[in-house]
CSV table of C-alpha atoms and ligand atoms in Angstrom, one decimal:
chain,number,residue,atom,x,y,z
A,1,MET,CA,142.3,100.4,141.0
A,2,ASP,CA,145.7,101.6,139.6
A,3,TYR,CA,144.5,101.1,136.1
A,4,PHE,CA,141.5,103.3,137.1
A,5,LEU,CA,143.9,106.1,138.4
A,6,GLN,CA,146.0,105.8,135.3
A,7,LEU,CA,143.0,106.2,133.2
A,8,CYS,CA,141.8,109.3,135.0
A,9,GLY,CA,145.3,111.0,134.7
A,10,ALA,CA,145.2,110.0,131.0
A,11,LEU,CA,141.7,111.5,130.3
A,12,SER,CA,142.5,114.8,132.4
A,13,GLY,CA,145.0,115.5,129.5
A,14,GLY,CA,141.9,116.2,127.5
A,15,LEU,CA,140.3,118.4,130.1
A,16,LYS,CA,142.1,121.4,128.6
A,17,TYR,CA,140.2,121.2,125.3
A,18,THR,CA,137.0,120.1,126.8
A,19,VAL,CA,136.7,122.7,129.4
A,20,GLY,CA,138.4,125.4,127.1
A,21,LEU,CA,135.9,124.7,124.3
A,22,PHE,CA,133.1,125.0,126.9
A,23,ALA,CA,134.4,127.9,128.1
A,24,ILE,CA,135.1,129.9,125.1
A,25,THR,CA,131.6,128.9,123.6
A,26,ILE,CA,129.9,130.2,126.7
A,27,ALA,CA,131.9,133.4,126.9
A,28,CYS,CA,131.3,134.2,123.2
A,29,SER,CA,128.1,132.8,122.3
A,30,LEU,CA,126.1,134.2,125.2
A,31,PRO,CA,126.9,138.0,124.2
A,32,LEU,CA,126.6,137.1,120.6
A,33,GLY,CA,123.3,135.6,121.3
A,34,LEU,CA,122.1,138.5,123.2
A,35,ALA,CA,123.3,140.7,120.4
A,36,LEU,CA,121.3,138.7,117.9
A,37,ALA,CA,118.3,138.5,120.1
A,38,PHE,CA,118.2,142.4,119.8
A,39,LEU,CA,118.6,142.5,116.0
A,40,ARG,CA,115.9,139.8,115.8
A,41,ALA,CA,113.7,142.2,117.5
A,42,SER,CA,114.7,145.3,115.6
A,43,GLY,CA,112.4,147.3,113.8
A,44,ASN,CA,114.3,146.9,110.2
A,45,ARG,CA,112.9,144.0,108.5
A,46,PHE,CA,116.2,143.4,106.5
A,47,VAL,CA,117.9,143.0,109.8
A,48,ARG,CA,115.3,140.8,111.3
A,49,GLY,CA,115.2,138.6,108.2
A,50,ILE,CA,118.8,138.0,107.9
A,51,THR,CA,119.1,137.1,111.8
A,52,GLY,CA,116.0,134.9,111.3
A,53,GLY,CA,117.9,133.3,108.5
A,54,TYR,CA,120.9,132.6,110.4
A,55,VAL,CA,119.2,131.0,113.3
A,56,TRP,CA,117.1,129.0,110.9
A,57,LEU,CA,120.2,127.8,109.1
A,58,MET,CA,122.2,126.9,112.6
A,59,ARG,CA,119.5,125.2,114.4
A,60,GLY,CA,118.2,123.4,111.2
A,61,THR,CA,121.4,121.7,110.5
A,62,PRO,CA,123.6,119.1,112.5
A,63,LEU,CA,126.3,120.6,114.7
A,64,LEU,CA,128.6,117.5,113.4
A,65,LEU,CA,128.2,118.8,109.9
A,66,GLN,CA,128.8,122.4,110.7
A,67,LEU,CA,131.9,121.1,112.3
A,68,PHE,CA,133.0,119.2,109.3
A,69,PHE,CA,132.1,122.3,107.2
A,70,PHE,CA,134.4,124.8,108.9
A,71,TYR,CA,137.2,122.2,109.6
A,72,PHE,CA,137.2,120.3,106.3
A,73,GLY,CA,135.1,122.2,104.0
A,74,LEU,CA,136.3,125.6,103.9
A,75,THR,CA,139.5,124.9,102.2
A,76,PHE,CA,137.9,123.8,99.2
A,77,ILE,CA,136.1,127.0,98.6
A,78,PRO,CA,137.6,128.6,95.6
A,79,VAL,CA,140.2,131.4,95.8
A,80,ILE,CA,139.2,132.6,99.3
A,81,GLY,CA,139.6,128.7,100.8
A,82,LYS,CA,143.3,128.8,101.6
A,83,TYR,CA,142.7,132.0,103.9
A,84,LEU,CA,139.9,130.3,105.9
A,85,THR,CA,141.8,127.3,106.8
A,86,MET,CA,141.8,126.7,110.5
A,87,GLU,CA,143.5,124.6,113.0
A,88,ARG,CA,141.3,121.9,114.8
A,89,PHE,CA,140.7,123.5,118.0
A,90,PRO,CA,140.0,127.0,116.5
A,91,ALA,CA,137.7,125.6,113.9
A,92,ALA,CA,135.9,123.8,116.8
A,93,CYS,CA,135.5,127.0,118.8
A,94,VAL,CA,134.2,128.9,115.8
A,95,THR,CA,131.7,126.3,115.0
A,96,PHE,CA,130.4,126.1,118.6
A,97,VAL,CA,130.3,129.8,119.1
A,98,LEU,CA,128.3,130.5,115.9
A,99,ASN,CA,126.0,127.4,116.6
A,100,TYR,CA,125.5,128.1,120.3
A,101,ALA,CA,124.8,131.9,119.5
A,102,ALA,CA,121.7,130.6,117.4
A,103,TYR,CA,120.3,128.9,120.1
A,104,PHE,CA,120.9,131.4,122.8
A,105,CYS,CA,119.4,134.3,120.2
A,106,GLU,CA,116.0,132.2,120.5
A,107,ILE,CA,116.1,131.9,124.2
A,108,PHE,CA,116.8,135.7,124.8
A,109,ARG,CA,114.5,136.4,122.3
A,110,GLY,CA,111.7,134.8,124.0
A,111,GLY,CA,112.7,136.6,127.3
A,112,LEU,CA,112.7,139.8,125.7
A,113,LEU,CA,109.2,139.3,124.3
A,114,SER,CA,108.2,138.3,127.9
A,115,VAL,CA,109.0,141.5,129.6
A,116,ASP,CA,105.7,143.4,129.7
A,117,LYS,CA,105.0,146.5,127.5
A,118,GLY,CA,104.2,148.4,130.7
A,119,GLN,CA,107.6,148.1,132.0
A,120,HIS,CA,108.9,150.0,128.9
A,121,GLU,CA,106.2,152.4,129.2
A,122,ALA,CA,107.0,153.0,132.9
A,123,ALA,CA,110.5,153.4,132.1
A,124,LYS,CA,109.6,155.7,129.5
A,125,VAL,CA,107.6,158.2,131.3
A,126,LEU,CA,110.2,158.3,134.2
A,127,GLY,CA,112.7,159.4,131.6
A,128,PHE,CA,114.8,156.4,130.9
A,129,SER,CA,116.7,156.3,127.5
A,130,ARG,CA,116.2,153.2,125.4
A,131,TRP,CA,119.5,152.3,126.5
A,132,GLN,CA,118.9,152.7,130.1
A,133,THR,CA,115.7,150.8,129.8
A,134,THR,CA,117.5,148.0,128.0
A,135,LEU,CA,120.0,147.7,130.6
A,136,ARG,CA,118.2,148.5,134.0
A,137,VAL,CA,114.4,147.2,133.2
A,138,VAL,CA,114.6,144.7,130.3
A,139,ILE,CA,117.7,142.7,130.6
A,140,PRO,CA,117.5,141.8,134.3
A,141,GLN,CA,113.8,140.7,133.8
A,142,MET,CA,114.8,138.9,130.4
A,143,LEU,CA,117.5,136.9,132.5
A,144,ARG,CA,115.1,135.3,135.0
A,145,VAL,CA,113.0,133.9,132.1
A,146,ALA,CA,116.1,133.0,130.2
A,147,LEU,CA,118.1,131.3,132.9
A,148,PRO,CA,116.6,128.0,133.0
A,149,PRO,CA,116.6,127.2,129.0
A,150,VAL,CA,120.2,128.6,129.2
A,151,THR,CA,121.0,126.1,131.8
A,152,ASN,CA,119.7,123.3,129.7
A,153,GLU,CA,121.7,124.4,126.6
A,154,ALA,CA,125.0,124.6,128.9
A,155,ILE,CA,124.5,121.2,130.0
A,156,THR,CA,123.9,120.2,126.2
A,157,LEU,CA,127.1,121.8,125.5
A,158,VAL,CA,129.2,120.1,127.8
A,159,LYS,CA,128.1,116.7,126.0
A,160,ASP,CA,128.2,118.5,122.5
A,161,THR,CA,131.9,119.1,123.3
A,162,ALA,CA,132.5,115.4,122.6
A,163,LEU,CA,131.8,115.9,119.0
A,164,VAL,CA,135.2,117.4,118.4
A,165,THR,CA,136.6,114.1,118.5
A,166,ALA,CA,135.4,113.6,115.1
A,167,ILE,CA,137.8,116.4,113.9
A,168,GLY,CA,140.6,115.1,116.0
A,169,VAL,CA,140.7,117.4,118.8
A,170,THR,CA,142.5,115.7,121.8
A,171,GLU,CA,139.6,116.1,124.1
A,172,VAL,CA,138.3,113.8,126.9
A,173,LEU,CA,136.7,111.3,124.7
A,174,TYR,CA,139.3,111.2,122.1
A,175,PHE,CA,141.7,109.9,125.0
A,176,ALA,CA,138.9,107.4,126.3
A,177,LYS,CA,138.7,106.1,123.0
A,178,SER,CA,142.4,105.4,122.2
A,179,ALA,CA,142.6,104.0,125.7
A,180,VAL,CA,139.9,101.6,125.1
A,181,ASN,CA,141.3,100.5,121.6
A,182,ARG,CA,144.8,100.1,123.2
A,183,ASP,CA,143.9,98.1,126.1
A,184,VAL,CA,140.8,96.3,124.9
A,185,ASN,CA,139.2,97.4,128.0
A,186,VAL,CA,135.7,99.3,128.2
A,187,LEU,CA,136.6,101.2,131.5
A,188,ALA,CA,138.0,104.2,129.9
A,189,TYR,CA,134.5,105.0,128.5
A,190,VAL,CA,132.9,104.7,132.0
A,191,VAL,CA,135.7,107.0,133.6
A,192,ALA,CA,134.9,109.6,130.7
A,193,ALA,CA,131.3,109.1,131.7
A,194,VAL,CA,132.1,110.2,135.3
A,195,PHE,CA,134.1,113.3,133.9
A,196,TYR,CA,130.9,114.6,132.1
A,197,LEU,CA,128.7,113.5,134.9
A,198,VAL,CA,130.7,115.9,137.4
A,199,MET,CA,130.8,118.7,134.9
A,200,THR,CA,127.2,118.8,134.4
A,201,TYR,CA,126.5,118.2,137.9
A,202,GLY,CA,128.6,121.3,139.0
A,203,LEU,CA,126.9,123.3,136.3
A,204,THR,CA,123.5,122.5,137.4
A,205,GLN,CA,124.5,123.5,140.9
A,206,LEU,CA,125.9,126.7,139.6
A,207,PHE,CA,122.9,127.7,137.7
A,208,LYS,CA,120.5,126.6,140.4
A,209,TYR,CA,122.4,129.2,142.7
A,210,LEU,CA,122.0,131.8,140.1
A,211,GLU,CA,118.6,131.1,139.5
A,212,LYS,CA,117.8,131.9,143.1
A,213,ARG,CA,119.8,134.9,142.9
A,214,PHE,CA,117.7,136.3,139.7
A,215,SER,CA,114.4,135.3,141.1
A,216,PHE,CA,112.0,138.0,142.5
B,1,MET,CA,98.5,179.6,134.6
B,2,GLU,CA,98.0,176.9,131.8
B,3,MET,CA,100.1,173.9,132.6
B,4,LEU,CA,99.1,171.5,129.8
B,5,ARG,CA,96.9,171.8,126.6
B,6,ALA,CA,95.9,170.0,123.9
B,7,ALA,CA,94.3,171.6,120.7
B,8,GLY,CA,92.6,169.8,117.8
B,9,LEU,CA,94.1,166.6,119.0
B,10,CYS,CA,93.2,163.8,116.6
B,11,LYS,CA,94.0,160.1,117.0
B,12,SER,CA,93.0,156.9,114.9
B,13,PHE,CA,94.0,153.3,115.1
B,14,GLY,CA,93.8,152.4,111.7
B,15,GLU,CA,90.2,152.9,110.6
B,16,ASP,CA,89.2,153.4,114.1
B,17,VAL,CA,88.9,157.4,115.1
B,18,VAL,CA,89.3,157.5,118.6
B,19,LEU,CA,90.1,161.3,119.1
B,20,GLU,CA,88.8,163.8,116.8
B,21,ASN,CA,89.7,167.5,117.1
B,22,VAL,CA,89.9,167.2,121.0
B,23,ASP,CA,90.4,170.6,123.1
B,24,PHE,CA,91.6,170.0,126.6
B,25,SER,CA,93.6,172.1,128.9
B,26,VAL,CA,94.6,172.0,132.7
B,27,GLU,CA,95.3,174.9,134.8
B,28,LYS,CA,98.2,174.9,137.3
B,29,GLY,CA,97.2,173.5,140.7
B,30,GLU,CA,94.0,172.0,139.2
B,31,THR,CA,92.6,168.4,139.7
B,32,VAL,CA,90.8,167.2,136.7
B,33,ALA,CA,88.8,164.2,136.8
B,34,VAL,CA,88.3,162.3,133.1
B,35,ILE,CA,85.3,160.1,133.1
B,36,GLY,CA,83.1,158.1,130.2
B,37,TYR,CA,82.4,155.0,128.9
B,38,SER,CA,85.2,152.5,128.6
B,39,GLY,CA,86.4,152.6,125.0
B,40,SER,CA,85.8,156.4,124.8
B,41,GLY,CA,89.3,157.2,124.4
B,42,LYS,CA,90.4,158.4,127.9
B,43,SER,CA,93.6,156.4,127.9
B,44,THR,CA,94.3,157.2,124.4
B,45,MET,CA,93.9,160.8,125.2
B,46,LEU,CA,96.1,160.4,128.5
B,47,ARG,CA,98.6,158.7,126.6
B,48,CYS,CA,98.9,161.1,123.7
B,49,LEU,CA,99.6,163.8,126.2
B,50,ILE,CA,102.8,162.1,127.4
B,51,ASP,CA,103.9,160.6,124.1
B,52,LEU,CA,103.1,156.9,125.0
B,53,GLU,CA,100.9,157.2,121.8
B,54,ARG,CA,101.5,159.1,118.8
B,55,ALA,CA,99.0,161.6,117.9
B,56,ASP,CA,98.0,162.2,114.3
B,57,ALA,CA,97.4,165.9,114.4
B,58,GLY,CA,97.1,168.9,116.6
B,59,ASP,CA,99.1,170.7,119.1
B,60,ILE,CA,100.1,169.5,122.6
B,61,ILE,CA,101.7,172.3,124.8
B,62,VAL,CA,103.2,171.8,128.2
B,63,GLU,CA,104.0,175.1,130.2
B,64,GLY,CA,103.9,177.1,126.9
B,65,GLU,CA,106.4,174.3,125.0
B,66,TYR,CA,105.3,172.6,122.1
B,67,LEU,CA,105.6,168.7,122.4
B,68,MET,CA,103.6,168.8,119.1
B,69,LYS,CA,102.8,171.6,117.0
B,70,GLY,CA,100.3,171.0,113.9
B,71,GLY,CA,100.8,167.5,114.1
B,72,VAL,CA,104.5,167.7,113.8
B,73,TYR,CA,106.6,166.4,117.2
B,74,ALA,CA,109.4,168.4,118.7
B,75,PRO,CA,113.0,166.8,118.3
B,76,GLU,CA,113.5,163.6,120.3
B,77,VAL,CA,115.7,165.6,122.9
B,78,GLU,CA,113.3,168.4,123.4
B,79,LYS,CA,110.4,165.9,123.3
B,80,ARG,CA,112.1,163.9,126.5
B,81,ARG,CA,112.8,167.3,128.2
B,82,ILE,CA,109.4,168.5,127.9
B,83,CYS,CA,107.8,165.0,128.8
B,84,ALA,CA,110.0,164.9,131.8
B,85,ARG,CA,107.6,167.7,133.3
B,86,MET,CA,105.0,165.0,133.3
B,87,GLY,CA,104.5,161.9,135.4
B,88,MET,CA,102.1,159.1,135.0
B,89,VAL,CA,100.6,156.1,137.2
B,90,PHE,CA,99.2,153.3,135.3
B,91,GLN,CA,96.2,151.0,136.3
B,92,SER,CA,98.8,148.1,136.2
B,93,PHE,CA,101.3,149.7,138.6
B,94,ASN,CA,104.1,148.9,136.4
B,95,LEU,CA,106.7,148.6,139.2
B,96,PHE,CA,110.1,147.2,138.4
B,97,PRO,CA,109.8,143.6,139.9
B,98,HIS,CA,113.3,142.7,139.9
B,99,VAL,CA,114.5,145.2,142.6
B,100,ASN,CA,113.0,146.5,145.8
B,101,VAL,CA,110.8,149.6,146.5
B,102,LEU,CA,113.6,151.9,147.5
B,103,ASN,CA,115.5,151.0,144.1
B,104,ASN,CA,112.1,151.5,142.3
B,105,LEU,CA,112.0,154.9,143.7
B,106,ILE,CA,115.8,156.0,143.2
B,107,TYR,CA,116.4,154.5,139.9
B,108,ALA,CA,115.1,157.3,137.7
B,109,PRO,CA,116.5,160.0,139.9
B,110,MET,CA,119.9,158.4,139.9
B,111,TYR,CA,120.2,157.5,136.2
B,112,VAL,CA,118.1,160.0,134.6
B,113,LYS,CA,119.0,163.0,136.7
B,114,LYS,CA,122.4,161.9,137.9
B,115,GLU,CA,121.5,162.7,141.4
B,116,PRO,CA,123.7,161.6,144.2
B,117,LYS,CA,122.7,158.3,145.6
B,118,ALA,CA,122.6,159.3,149.3
B,119,GLN,CA,120.4,162.1,148.4
B,120,ALA,CA,118.0,160.2,146.4
B,121,VAL,CA,117.6,157.6,149.1
B,122,ALA,CA,117.0,160.2,151.7
B,123,ARG,CA,114.0,161.8,149.5
B,124,ALA,CA,112.9,158.4,148.6
B,125,ARG,CA,112.3,157.6,152.4
B,126,GLU,CA,110.5,161.0,152.5
B,127,GLN,CA,108.3,160.0,149.6
B,128,LEU,CA,107.5,156.7,151.2
B,129,THR,CA,106.7,157.9,154.6
B,130,LEU,CA,104.2,160.4,152.6
B,131,VAL,CA,102.3,157.4,151.1
B,132,GLY,CA,102.4,155.5,154.6
B,133,LEU,CA,104.9,153.0,153.4
B,134,ALA,CA,107.9,153.9,155.4
B,135,ASP,CA,108.7,150.3,156.4
B,136,LYS,CA,108.5,148.7,152.9
B,137,ALA,CA,111.8,150.5,151.6
B,138,ASP,CA,113.5,146.8,151.3
B,139,ALA,CA,110.4,144.8,150.0
B,140,MET,CA,110.1,143.5,146.8
B,141,PRO,CA,107.2,144.7,144.7
B,142,ASN,CA,105.6,141.2,144.3
B,143,SER,CA,105.1,140.9,148.1
B,144,LEU,CA,103.2,144.0,148.2
B,145,SER,CA,99.2,144.3,148.1
B,146,GLY,CA,97.8,146.1,144.9
B,147,GLY,CA,97.1,149.1,147.1
B,148,GLN,CA,100.6,149.4,148.4
B,149,LYS,CA,102.0,148.8,144.7
B,150,GLN,CA,100.1,151.7,143.5
B,151,ARG,CA,101.1,154.0,146.4
B,152,VAL,CA,104.7,153.0,145.8
B,153,ALA,CA,104.0,154.0,141.9
B,154,ILE,CA,102.8,157.3,143.0
B,155,ALA,CA,105.8,157.8,145.2
B,156,ARG,CA,108.1,156.8,142.4
B,157,ALA,CA,106.3,159.3,140.0
B,158,LEU,CA,106.7,161.9,142.5
B,159,MET,CA,110.5,161.2,142.9
B,160,MET,CA,110.8,163.0,139.5
B,161,GLN,CA,109.5,166.3,140.7
B,162,PRO,CA,106.8,166.4,137.9
B,163,ASP,CA,104.7,169.5,137.4
B,164,VAL,CA,101.8,167.5,136.2
B,165,LEU,CA,100.8,163.9,137.1
B,166,LEU,CA,98.7,161.9,134.9
B,167,PHE,CA,96.6,158.8,136.4
B,168,ASP,CA,94.9,156.2,134.1
B,169,GLU,CA,92.5,154.5,136.2
B,170,PRO,CA,94.8,153.9,139.2
B,171,THR,CA,92.1,152.0,141.2
B,172,SER,CA,90.7,149.9,138.6
B,173,SER,CA,92.8,147.0,139.3
B,174,LEU,CA,92.4,147.0,143.1
B,175,ASP,CA,90.0,145.3,145.4
B,176,PRO,CA,87.4,147.6,146.7
B,177,GLN,CA,88.6,147.7,150.2
B,178,LEU,CA,92.3,148.7,148.7
B,179,THR,CA,91.0,151.5,146.6
B,180,GLY,CA,90.6,153.9,149.8
B,181,GLU,CA,94.4,154.1,150.8
B,182,VAL,CA,95.2,154.9,147.2
B,183,LEU,CA,92.6,157.7,146.8
B,184,ALA,CA,93.6,159.2,150.1
B,185,VAL,CA,97.1,159.7,148.8
B,186,MET,CA,95.7,161.2,145.6
B,187,LYS,CA,93.3,163.5,147.8
B,188,LYS,CA,96.2,164.5,149.7
B,189,LEU,CA,98.1,165.5,146.6
B,190,ALA,CA,95.0,167.4,145.4
B,191,ALA,CA,94.8,169.3,148.4
B,192,GLN,CA,98.5,170.3,148.2
B,193,ARG,CA,97.7,171.9,144.8
B,194,MET,CA,99.5,169.0,142.6
B,195,THR,CA,98.2,169.5,139.1
B,196,MET,CA,96.6,166.3,138.3
B,197,VAL,CA,94.6,164.5,135.6
B,198,VAL,CA,92.7,161.6,136.6
B,199,VAL,CA,90.8,159.1,134.5
B,200,THR,CA,88.6,157.3,136.7
B,201,HIS,CA,85.5,155.4,137.3
B,202,GLU,CA,85.4,156.4,141.2
B,203,MET,CA,82.7,159.1,141.0
B,204,GLY,CA,83.3,159.8,144.8
B,205,PHE,CA,86.8,160.7,144.0
B,206,ALA,CA,85.6,163.0,141.1
B,207,LYS,CA,82.8,164.9,143.4
B,208,GLU,CA,85.1,165.3,146.4
B,209,ALA,CA,88.7,165.9,145.1
B,210,ALA,CA,88.2,167.3,141.4
B,211,ASP,CA,88.0,170.9,140.6
B,212,ARG,CA,86.6,169.9,137.1
B,213,VAL,CA,85.2,166.9,135.7
B,214,VAL,CA,85.4,166.1,131.9
B,215,PHE,CA,83.3,163.7,130.3
B,216,MET,CA,84.5,161.9,127.0
B,217,GLY,CA,82.6,160.2,124.4
B,218,ASP,CA,82.0,160.4,120.5
B,219,HIS,CA,85.6,160.9,119.9
B,220,GLY,CA,86.1,163.8,122.0
B,221,ILE,CA,84.7,165.9,125.4
B,222,LEU,CA,81.0,165.8,125.5
B,223,GLU,CA,80.8,168.0,128.3
B,224,GLN,CA,82.8,169.5,131.3
B,225,GLY,CA,82.2,171.4,134.5
B,226,THR,CA,82.5,171.6,138.1
B,227,PRO,CA,81.7,168.3,140.1
B,228,ALA,CA,78.6,170.2,141.1
B,229,GLU,CA,77.4,170.9,137.5
B,230,MET,CA,78.2,167.5,136.3
B,231,PHE,CA,76.6,165.5,138.8
B,232,GLY,CA,74.0,167.8,139.8
B,233,ALA,CA,72.6,168.8,136.3
B,234,PRO,CA,74.2,167.5,133.4
B,235,LYS,CA,73.2,169.0,130.0
B,236,ASP,CA,73.9,166.0,127.6
B,237,PRO,CA,71.5,163.1,127.7
B,238,ARG,CA,74.4,160.6,127.5
B,239,VAL,CA,76.2,162.4,130.3
B,240,LYS,CA,73.0,162.0,132.3
B,241,ASN,CA,72.7,158.4,131.4
B,242,PHE,CA,76.1,157.6,132.4
B,243,ILE,CA,76.0,159.3,135.8
B,244,SER,CA,72.6,157.8,136.5
B,245,SER,CA,73.9,154.5,135.7
B,246,ILE,CA,77.2,154.6,137.9
B,247,LEU,CA,75.9,156.3,140.9
C,1,LIG,N1,96.9,150.2,120.7
C,1,LIG,C1,95.7,150.2,120.0
C,1,LIG,N2,95.4,149.7,118.8
C,1,LIG,C2,94.2,149.5,118.4
C,1,LIG,N3,93.2,150.3,118.8
C,1,LIG,C3,93.4,150.7,120.2
C,1,LIG,C4,94.5,150.7,120.8
C,1,LIG,N4,94.5,151.6,122.0
C,1,LIG,C5,93.1,151.7,122.1
C,1,LIG,N5,92.6,151.4,121.1
C,1,LIG,C6,91.1,151.5,120.8
C,1,LIG,O1,90.9,152.9,121.0
C,1,LIG,C7,89.5,153.0,121.6
C,1,LIG,C8,89.7,153.9,122.8
C,1,LIG,O2,90.6,152.9,123.8
C,1,LIG,P1,90.9,153.6,125.0
C,1,LIG,O3,91.6,155.1,125.0
C,1,LIG,O4,91.7,152.7,125.9
C,1,LIG,O5,89.5,154.1,125.9
C,1,LIG,P2,89.3,154.2,127.4
C,1,LIG,O6,90.3,154.3,128.1
C,1,LIG,O7,88.2,155.4,127.5
C,1,LIG,O8,88.4,152.9,128.1
C,1,LIG,C9,89.1,151.8,121.8
C,1,LIG,O9,87.9,151.6,120.7
C,1,LIG,C10,90.3,150.8,121.7
C,1,LIG,O10,89.7,149.4,121.1
C,2,LIG,MG1,91.4,153.3,129.8
């Protein structure tokens, strides 16, 4: 029991980075994803093409590869590489935000397309500007459609944060791994699993509540 | 006084010519029923008048101001100002499903006209009473019947105090027993001399409530006249056919 509590204490030291990475990724990639979704639906073919390519690239390659690229790889770019070098945690944040924004972009794009054409027309004949239509009519309806898939992505994100162990960010799994190696005891992995389960469970409940609020 | 006028209006979808040199006008206080076979361009004409569809050529004049002149539209700001004089009611209601009935009514006055909320709410309650839905202010649209939805949609359009109301088959997606309550509201508006253009398959409404009936076909208006003329002794054989088929 003592050993269990001791492990909980040790692994908590990693929560700062696990939760921090999660929070920063959600806070930045959701708005960025929404902005990308609007660009993706833009009338300009060039803009549509660029954002489409971006989403294709980010979703079509492993997150771990992107992580290595941003942390280890950027340095080796000739001339500008030395200005692009980042610490472990910032590199992890940048990678995750860019990657998750692409997933959220696709979710939001689907949500935008699901809003009936009649809604745009009703708003227009009532005199709404495009911006007012987007804000008051389109986004609230899009959110309802987007919320369940966003929930799924958020849960995946909790688990993906463990990947940054690979570049040496001292998050929960990093501590678990060191404890297992040091003490030759598997319990630390079990404790880490409990940590992740608690986080994903909490998130599921939160999103359930939000879904209820946004339903109509 | 002329409220709304289209002159030489043309509209094609690709190769498909829908409107060819259509002349159409509405006087203040007049109720015009637009009838005709489906696919004859009734919706397209209505949608061109209120800038939901971009016409190819012609003039559109609303209370003396050009929305479009010789195929050229007024600048965006002008266009919005001119279109604000018109309201529209759709076949599929198009209520905002994510907010309650009251918010459906007050959103546009509040956000577009910057009307104080308290005043908008007070007017909304009056409007709801007029369409017989005073007790539904807090209901969500999806909990209403089709007839109730359409009456809310009419109330919502009236909140913007339009000078002309356009209706595109307002009862076509309703069960027969629910069309009556919507038509009753529209007849009340007609009796109050609201200017209305109503695309409809309800010949009863056209006969009783319309001042003029317009028959569309062949890329334009085939014949028009008073209900008595149109239903009693139509001249065009196609109009005759249509009317005998539908009555
Ligand atoms: N957005 C559109 N794109 C292509 N064709 C259209 C579109 N809207 C209408 N049409 C065509 O225009 C014609 C007239 O349609 P419409 O105005 O809806 O007729 P009505 O309302 O009298 O039934 C039809 O042939 C229809 O297929
Ligand atoms: Mg139609």
